[in-house]
mmCIF file of C-alpha atoms and ligand atoms in Angstrom:
data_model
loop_
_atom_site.group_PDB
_atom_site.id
_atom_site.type_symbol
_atom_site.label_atom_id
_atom_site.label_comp_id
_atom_site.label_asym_id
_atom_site.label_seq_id
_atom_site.Cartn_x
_atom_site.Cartn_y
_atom_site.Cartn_z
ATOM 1 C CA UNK A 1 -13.692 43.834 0.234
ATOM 2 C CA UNK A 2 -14.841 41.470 -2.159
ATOM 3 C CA UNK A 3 -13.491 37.821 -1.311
ATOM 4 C CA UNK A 4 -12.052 35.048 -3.826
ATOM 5 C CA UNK A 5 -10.841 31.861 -3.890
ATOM 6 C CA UNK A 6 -7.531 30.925 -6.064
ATOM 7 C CA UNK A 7 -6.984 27.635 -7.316
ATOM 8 C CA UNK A 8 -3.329 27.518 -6.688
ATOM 9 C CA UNK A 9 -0.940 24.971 -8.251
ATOM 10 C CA UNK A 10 2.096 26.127 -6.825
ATOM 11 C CA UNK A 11 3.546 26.667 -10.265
ATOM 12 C CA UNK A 12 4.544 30.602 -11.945
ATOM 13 C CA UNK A 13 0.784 31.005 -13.324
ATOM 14 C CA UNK A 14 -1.485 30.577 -10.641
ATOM 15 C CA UNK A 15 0.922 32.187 -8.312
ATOM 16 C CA UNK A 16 0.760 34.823 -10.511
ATOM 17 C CA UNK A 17 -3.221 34.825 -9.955
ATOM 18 C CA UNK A 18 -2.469 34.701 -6.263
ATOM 19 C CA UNK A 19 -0.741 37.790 -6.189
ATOM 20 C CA UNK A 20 -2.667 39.544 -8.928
ATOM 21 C CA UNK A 21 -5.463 39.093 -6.983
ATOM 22 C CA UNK A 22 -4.018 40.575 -3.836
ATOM 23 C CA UNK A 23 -2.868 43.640 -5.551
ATOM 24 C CA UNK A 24 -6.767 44.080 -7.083
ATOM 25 C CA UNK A 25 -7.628 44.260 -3.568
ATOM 26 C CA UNK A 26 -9.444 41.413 -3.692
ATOM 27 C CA UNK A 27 -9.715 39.427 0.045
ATOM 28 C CA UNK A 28 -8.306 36.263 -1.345
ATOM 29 C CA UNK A 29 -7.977 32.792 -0.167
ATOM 30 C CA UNK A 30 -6.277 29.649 -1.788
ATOM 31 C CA UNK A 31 -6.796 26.515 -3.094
ATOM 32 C CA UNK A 32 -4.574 23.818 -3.594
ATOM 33 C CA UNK A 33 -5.370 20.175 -4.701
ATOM 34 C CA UNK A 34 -3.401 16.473 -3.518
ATOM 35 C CA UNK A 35 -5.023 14.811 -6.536
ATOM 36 C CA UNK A 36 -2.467 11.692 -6.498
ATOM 37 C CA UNK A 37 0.360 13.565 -8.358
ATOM 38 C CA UNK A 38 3.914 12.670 -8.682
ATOM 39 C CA UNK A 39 5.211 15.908 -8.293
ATOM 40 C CA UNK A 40 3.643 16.412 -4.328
ATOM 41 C CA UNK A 41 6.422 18.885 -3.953
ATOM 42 C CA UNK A 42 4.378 21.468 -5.968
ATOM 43 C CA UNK A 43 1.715 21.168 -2.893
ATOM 44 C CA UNK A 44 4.380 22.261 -0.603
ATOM 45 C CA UNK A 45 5.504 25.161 -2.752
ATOM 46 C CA UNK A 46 2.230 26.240 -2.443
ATOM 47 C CA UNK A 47 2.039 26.195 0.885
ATOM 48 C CA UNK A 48 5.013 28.091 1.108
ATOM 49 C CA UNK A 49 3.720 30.741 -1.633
ATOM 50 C CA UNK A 50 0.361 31.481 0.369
ATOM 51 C CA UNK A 51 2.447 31.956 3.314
ATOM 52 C CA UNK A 52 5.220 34.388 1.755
ATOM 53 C CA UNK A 53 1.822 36.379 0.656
ATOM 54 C CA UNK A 54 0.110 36.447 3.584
ATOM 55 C CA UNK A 55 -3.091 34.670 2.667
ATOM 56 C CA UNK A 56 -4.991 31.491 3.540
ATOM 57 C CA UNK A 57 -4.560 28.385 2.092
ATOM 58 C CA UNK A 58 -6.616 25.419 2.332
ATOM 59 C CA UNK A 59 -4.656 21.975 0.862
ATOM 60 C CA UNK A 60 -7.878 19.135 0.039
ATOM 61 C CA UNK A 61 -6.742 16.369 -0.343
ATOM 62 C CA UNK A 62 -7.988 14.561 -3.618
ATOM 63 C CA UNK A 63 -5.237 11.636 -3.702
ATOM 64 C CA UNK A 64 -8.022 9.178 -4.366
ATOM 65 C CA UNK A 65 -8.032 9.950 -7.785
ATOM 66 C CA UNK A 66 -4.955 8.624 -8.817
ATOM 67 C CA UNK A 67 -7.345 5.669 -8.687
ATOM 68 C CA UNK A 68 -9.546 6.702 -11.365
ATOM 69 C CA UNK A 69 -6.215 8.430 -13.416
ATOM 70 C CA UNK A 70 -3.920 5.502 -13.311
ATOM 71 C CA UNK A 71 -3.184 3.738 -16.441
ATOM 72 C CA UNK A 72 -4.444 7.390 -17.944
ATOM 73 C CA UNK A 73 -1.075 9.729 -17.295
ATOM 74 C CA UNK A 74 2.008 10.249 -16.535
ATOM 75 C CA UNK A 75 1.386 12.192 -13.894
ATOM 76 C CA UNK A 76 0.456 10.295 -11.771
ATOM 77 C CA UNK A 77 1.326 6.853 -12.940
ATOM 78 C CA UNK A 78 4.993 5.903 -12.506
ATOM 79 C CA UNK A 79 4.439 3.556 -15.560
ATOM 80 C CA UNK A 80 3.700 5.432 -17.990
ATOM 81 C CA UNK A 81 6.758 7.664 -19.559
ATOM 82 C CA UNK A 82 7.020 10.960 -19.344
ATOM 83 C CA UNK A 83 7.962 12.694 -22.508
ATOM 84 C CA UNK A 84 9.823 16.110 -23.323
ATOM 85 C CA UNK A 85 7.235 17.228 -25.851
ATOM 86 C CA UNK A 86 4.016 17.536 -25.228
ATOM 87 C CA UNK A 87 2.025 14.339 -25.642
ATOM 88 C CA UNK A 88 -1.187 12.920 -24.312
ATOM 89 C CA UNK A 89 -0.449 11.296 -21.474
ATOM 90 C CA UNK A 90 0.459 14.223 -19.391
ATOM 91 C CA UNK A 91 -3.616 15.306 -20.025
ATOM 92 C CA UNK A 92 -5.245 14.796 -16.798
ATOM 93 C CA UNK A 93 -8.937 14.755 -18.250
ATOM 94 C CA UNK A 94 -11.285 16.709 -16.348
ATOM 95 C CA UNK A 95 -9.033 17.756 -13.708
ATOM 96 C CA UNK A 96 -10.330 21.474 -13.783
ATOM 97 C CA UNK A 97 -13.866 20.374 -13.601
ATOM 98 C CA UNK A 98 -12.997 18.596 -10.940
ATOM 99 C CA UNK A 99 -10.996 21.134 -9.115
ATOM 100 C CA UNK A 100 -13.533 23.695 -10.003
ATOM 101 C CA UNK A 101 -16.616 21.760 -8.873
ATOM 102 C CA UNK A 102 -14.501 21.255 -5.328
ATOM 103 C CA UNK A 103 -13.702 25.236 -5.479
ATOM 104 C CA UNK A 104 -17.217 26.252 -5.659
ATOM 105 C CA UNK A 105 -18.015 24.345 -2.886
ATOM 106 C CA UNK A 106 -16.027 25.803 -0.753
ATOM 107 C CA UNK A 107 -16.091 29.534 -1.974
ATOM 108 C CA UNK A 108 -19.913 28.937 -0.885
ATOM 109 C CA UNK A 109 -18.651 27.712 2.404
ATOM 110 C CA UNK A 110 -16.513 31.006 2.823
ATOM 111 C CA UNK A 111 -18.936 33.192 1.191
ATOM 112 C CA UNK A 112 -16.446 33.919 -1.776
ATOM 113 C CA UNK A 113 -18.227 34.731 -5.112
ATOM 114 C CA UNK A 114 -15.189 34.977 -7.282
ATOM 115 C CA UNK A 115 -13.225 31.762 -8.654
ATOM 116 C CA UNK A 116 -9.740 32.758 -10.087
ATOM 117 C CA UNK A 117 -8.027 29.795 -11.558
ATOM 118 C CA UNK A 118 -4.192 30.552 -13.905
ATOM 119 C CA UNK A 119 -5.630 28.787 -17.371
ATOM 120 C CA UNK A 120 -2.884 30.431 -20.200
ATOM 121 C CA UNK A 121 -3.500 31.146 -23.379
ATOM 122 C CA UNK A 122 -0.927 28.037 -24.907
ATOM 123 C CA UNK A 123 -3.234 25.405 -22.394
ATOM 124 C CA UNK A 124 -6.514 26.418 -24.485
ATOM 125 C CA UNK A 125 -5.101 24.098 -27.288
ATOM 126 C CA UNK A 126 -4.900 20.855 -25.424
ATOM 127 C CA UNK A 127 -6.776 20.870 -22.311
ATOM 128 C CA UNK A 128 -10.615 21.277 -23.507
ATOM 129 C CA UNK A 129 -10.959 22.216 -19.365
ATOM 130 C CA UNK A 130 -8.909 25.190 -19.751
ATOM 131 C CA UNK A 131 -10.946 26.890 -22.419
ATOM 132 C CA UNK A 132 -13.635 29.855 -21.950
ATOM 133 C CA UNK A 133 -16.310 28.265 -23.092
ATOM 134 C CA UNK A 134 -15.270 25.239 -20.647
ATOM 135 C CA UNK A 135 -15.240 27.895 -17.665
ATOM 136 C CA UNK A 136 -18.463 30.016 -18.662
ATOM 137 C CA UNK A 137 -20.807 27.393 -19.206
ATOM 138 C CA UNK A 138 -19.439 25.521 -15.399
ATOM 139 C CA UNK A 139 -19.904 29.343 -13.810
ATOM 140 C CA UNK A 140 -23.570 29.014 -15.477
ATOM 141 C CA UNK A 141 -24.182 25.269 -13.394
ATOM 142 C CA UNK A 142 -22.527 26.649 -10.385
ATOM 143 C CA UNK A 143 -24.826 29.470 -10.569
ATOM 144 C CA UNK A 144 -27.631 26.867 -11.181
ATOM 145 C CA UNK A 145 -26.525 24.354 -8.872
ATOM 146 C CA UNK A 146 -26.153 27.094 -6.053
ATOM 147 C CA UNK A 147 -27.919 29.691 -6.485
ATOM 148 C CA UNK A 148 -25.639 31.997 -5.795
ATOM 149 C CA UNK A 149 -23.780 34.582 -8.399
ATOM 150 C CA UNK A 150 -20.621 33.025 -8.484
ATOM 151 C CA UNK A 151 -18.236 34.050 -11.044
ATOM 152 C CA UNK A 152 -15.356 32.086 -12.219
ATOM 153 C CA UNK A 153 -12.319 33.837 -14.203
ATOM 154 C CA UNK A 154 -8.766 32.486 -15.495
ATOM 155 C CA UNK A 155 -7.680 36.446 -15.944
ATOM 156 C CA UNK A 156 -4.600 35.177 -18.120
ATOM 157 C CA UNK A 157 -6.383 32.677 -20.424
ATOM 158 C CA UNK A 158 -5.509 35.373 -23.314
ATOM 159 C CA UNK A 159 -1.752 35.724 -23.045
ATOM 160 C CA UNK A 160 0.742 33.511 -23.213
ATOM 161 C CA UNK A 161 3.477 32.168 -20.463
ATOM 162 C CA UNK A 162 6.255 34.425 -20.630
ATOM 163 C CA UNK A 163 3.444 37.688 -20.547
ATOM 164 C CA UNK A 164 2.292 36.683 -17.304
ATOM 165 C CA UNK A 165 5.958 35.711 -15.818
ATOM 166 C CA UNK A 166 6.208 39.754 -16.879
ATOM 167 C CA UNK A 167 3.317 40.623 -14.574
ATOM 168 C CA UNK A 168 4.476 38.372 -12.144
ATOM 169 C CA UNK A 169 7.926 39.850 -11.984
ATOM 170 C CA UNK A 170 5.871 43.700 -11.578
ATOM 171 C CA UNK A 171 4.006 42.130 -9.029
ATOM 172 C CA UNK A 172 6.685 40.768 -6.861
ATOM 173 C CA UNK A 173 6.319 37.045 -7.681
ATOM 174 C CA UNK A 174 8.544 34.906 -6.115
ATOM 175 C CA UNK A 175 9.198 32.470 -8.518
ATOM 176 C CA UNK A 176 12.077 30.938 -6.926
ATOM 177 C CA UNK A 177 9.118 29.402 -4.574
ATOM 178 C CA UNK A 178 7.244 28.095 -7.395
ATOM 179 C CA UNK A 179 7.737 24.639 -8.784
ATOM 180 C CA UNK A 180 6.935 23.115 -13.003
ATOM 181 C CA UNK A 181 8.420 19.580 -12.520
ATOM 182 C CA UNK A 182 6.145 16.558 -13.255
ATOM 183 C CA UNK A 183 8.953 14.927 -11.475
ATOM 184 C CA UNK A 184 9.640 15.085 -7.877
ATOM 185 C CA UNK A 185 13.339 15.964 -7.447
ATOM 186 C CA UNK A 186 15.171 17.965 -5.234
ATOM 187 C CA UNK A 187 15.588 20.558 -8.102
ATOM 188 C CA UNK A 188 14.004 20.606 -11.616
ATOM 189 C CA UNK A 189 14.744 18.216 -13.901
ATOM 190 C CA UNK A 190 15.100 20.411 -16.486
ATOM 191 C CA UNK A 191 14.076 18.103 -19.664
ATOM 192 C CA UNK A 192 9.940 17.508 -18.736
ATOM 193 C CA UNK A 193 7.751 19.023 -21.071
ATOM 194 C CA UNK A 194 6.497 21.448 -18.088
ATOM 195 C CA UNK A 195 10.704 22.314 -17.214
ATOM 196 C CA UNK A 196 10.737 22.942 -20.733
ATOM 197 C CA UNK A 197 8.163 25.631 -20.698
ATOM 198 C CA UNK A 198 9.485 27.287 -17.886
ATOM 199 C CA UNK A 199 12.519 27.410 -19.307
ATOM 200 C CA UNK A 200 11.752 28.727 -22.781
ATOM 201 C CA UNK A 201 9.044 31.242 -20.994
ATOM 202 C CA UNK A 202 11.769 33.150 -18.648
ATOM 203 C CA UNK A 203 13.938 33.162 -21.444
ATOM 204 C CA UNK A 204 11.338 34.811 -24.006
ATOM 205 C CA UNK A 205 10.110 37.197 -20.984
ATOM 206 C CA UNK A 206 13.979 37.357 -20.576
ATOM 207 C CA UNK A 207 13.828 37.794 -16.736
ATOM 208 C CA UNK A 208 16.824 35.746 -14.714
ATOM 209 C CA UNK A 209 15.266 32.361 -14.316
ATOM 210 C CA UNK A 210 16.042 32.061 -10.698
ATOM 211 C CA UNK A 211 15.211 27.928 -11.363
ATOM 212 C CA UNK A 212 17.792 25.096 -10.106
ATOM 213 C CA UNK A 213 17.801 22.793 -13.019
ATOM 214 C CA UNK A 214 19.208 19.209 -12.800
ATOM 215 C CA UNK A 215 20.265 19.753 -16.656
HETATM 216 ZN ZN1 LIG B 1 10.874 18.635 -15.088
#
């Protein structure tokens, strides 16, 4: 069995990964990153998300970067507002880079060879670190830098939100686990650009949005 590594968010798309990575047959093993966000509560979601699928889960913890991010975005700088559209400062520049430089590392140090991260198609406009030619030329310097033939794959980066909450519903996703919210409330706030998505995704895949919004 071939092994991968899953860069897991604890939100609906890379749990989606997570499980359609399982169901490939793939031996797969998680990722999840502390990299000074507001919203911590998505770490333990997916804690609880590896757990409910039976794989392992390794949790780094990055928080040192809100350091280098602060005064940047909203996401992990209390001062700066969040907004319900989508605006700038909820870019975290270089964040996949950075979580995919980490990632290689330690698929070498498990002997994975596959890097599965949940890039969707509506990210490729914004976040330049979500788009193919982002991910294939970083597979060609971890192949470089390693000399190993490590592949890296977002296997949703075509299709859009509500498409992959439709595979995740075939595949037994349990999205009640997962968690959107830049904020960190006991339930969703409901307004966030992120809650936003989620909402308008479950509605156009029109499964029952299991979600707890505050509004
Ligand atoms: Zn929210």
């Amino acid at each position: 069995v071939d092994k991968c590594v899953v860069i897991l968010s604890g939100g609906p798309d890379s749990t989606t990964v997570a499980y359609w990575a399982k169901d490939k047959g793939y031996e797969a093993h998680a990722i999840t990153f502390n990299y000074g966000q507001i919203a911590t509560r998505e770490i333990n979601q997916a804690v609880k998300i590896a757990n409910e699928l039976g794989i392992p889960h390794k949790v780094v913890d990055l928080s040192a970067l809100k350091e280098i991010y602060s005064g940047v975005t909203s996401l992990v700088d209390k001062s700066i507002p969040m907004t319900e559209e989508f605006s700038q400062p909820i870019i975290v520049p270089f964040r996949n880079g950075i979580f995919l430089a980490v990632t290689v590392a330690y698929a070498t140090s498990i002997g994975a060879n596959l890097i599965l991260y949940g890039a969707q198609g509506s990210d490729e406009k914004y976040y330049p670190d979500c788009r193919r030619d982002f991910y294939k030329a970083f597979e060609s310097a971890s192949r470089l830098g390693t000399e190993l033939s490590i592949e890296l794959d977002a296997p949703f980066s075509e299709i859009q939100k509500s498409d992959i909450l439709k595979k995740g519903q075939e595949l037994g996703v349990p999205f009640h686990l997962t968690w959107s919210c830049y904020y960190n409330g006991l339930t969703h706030c409901g307004k966030c650009e992120s809650c936003t998505n989620r909402k308008k995704a479950f509605h156009e895949a029109k499964i029952l949005d299991p979600t707890e919004y505050a509004e």
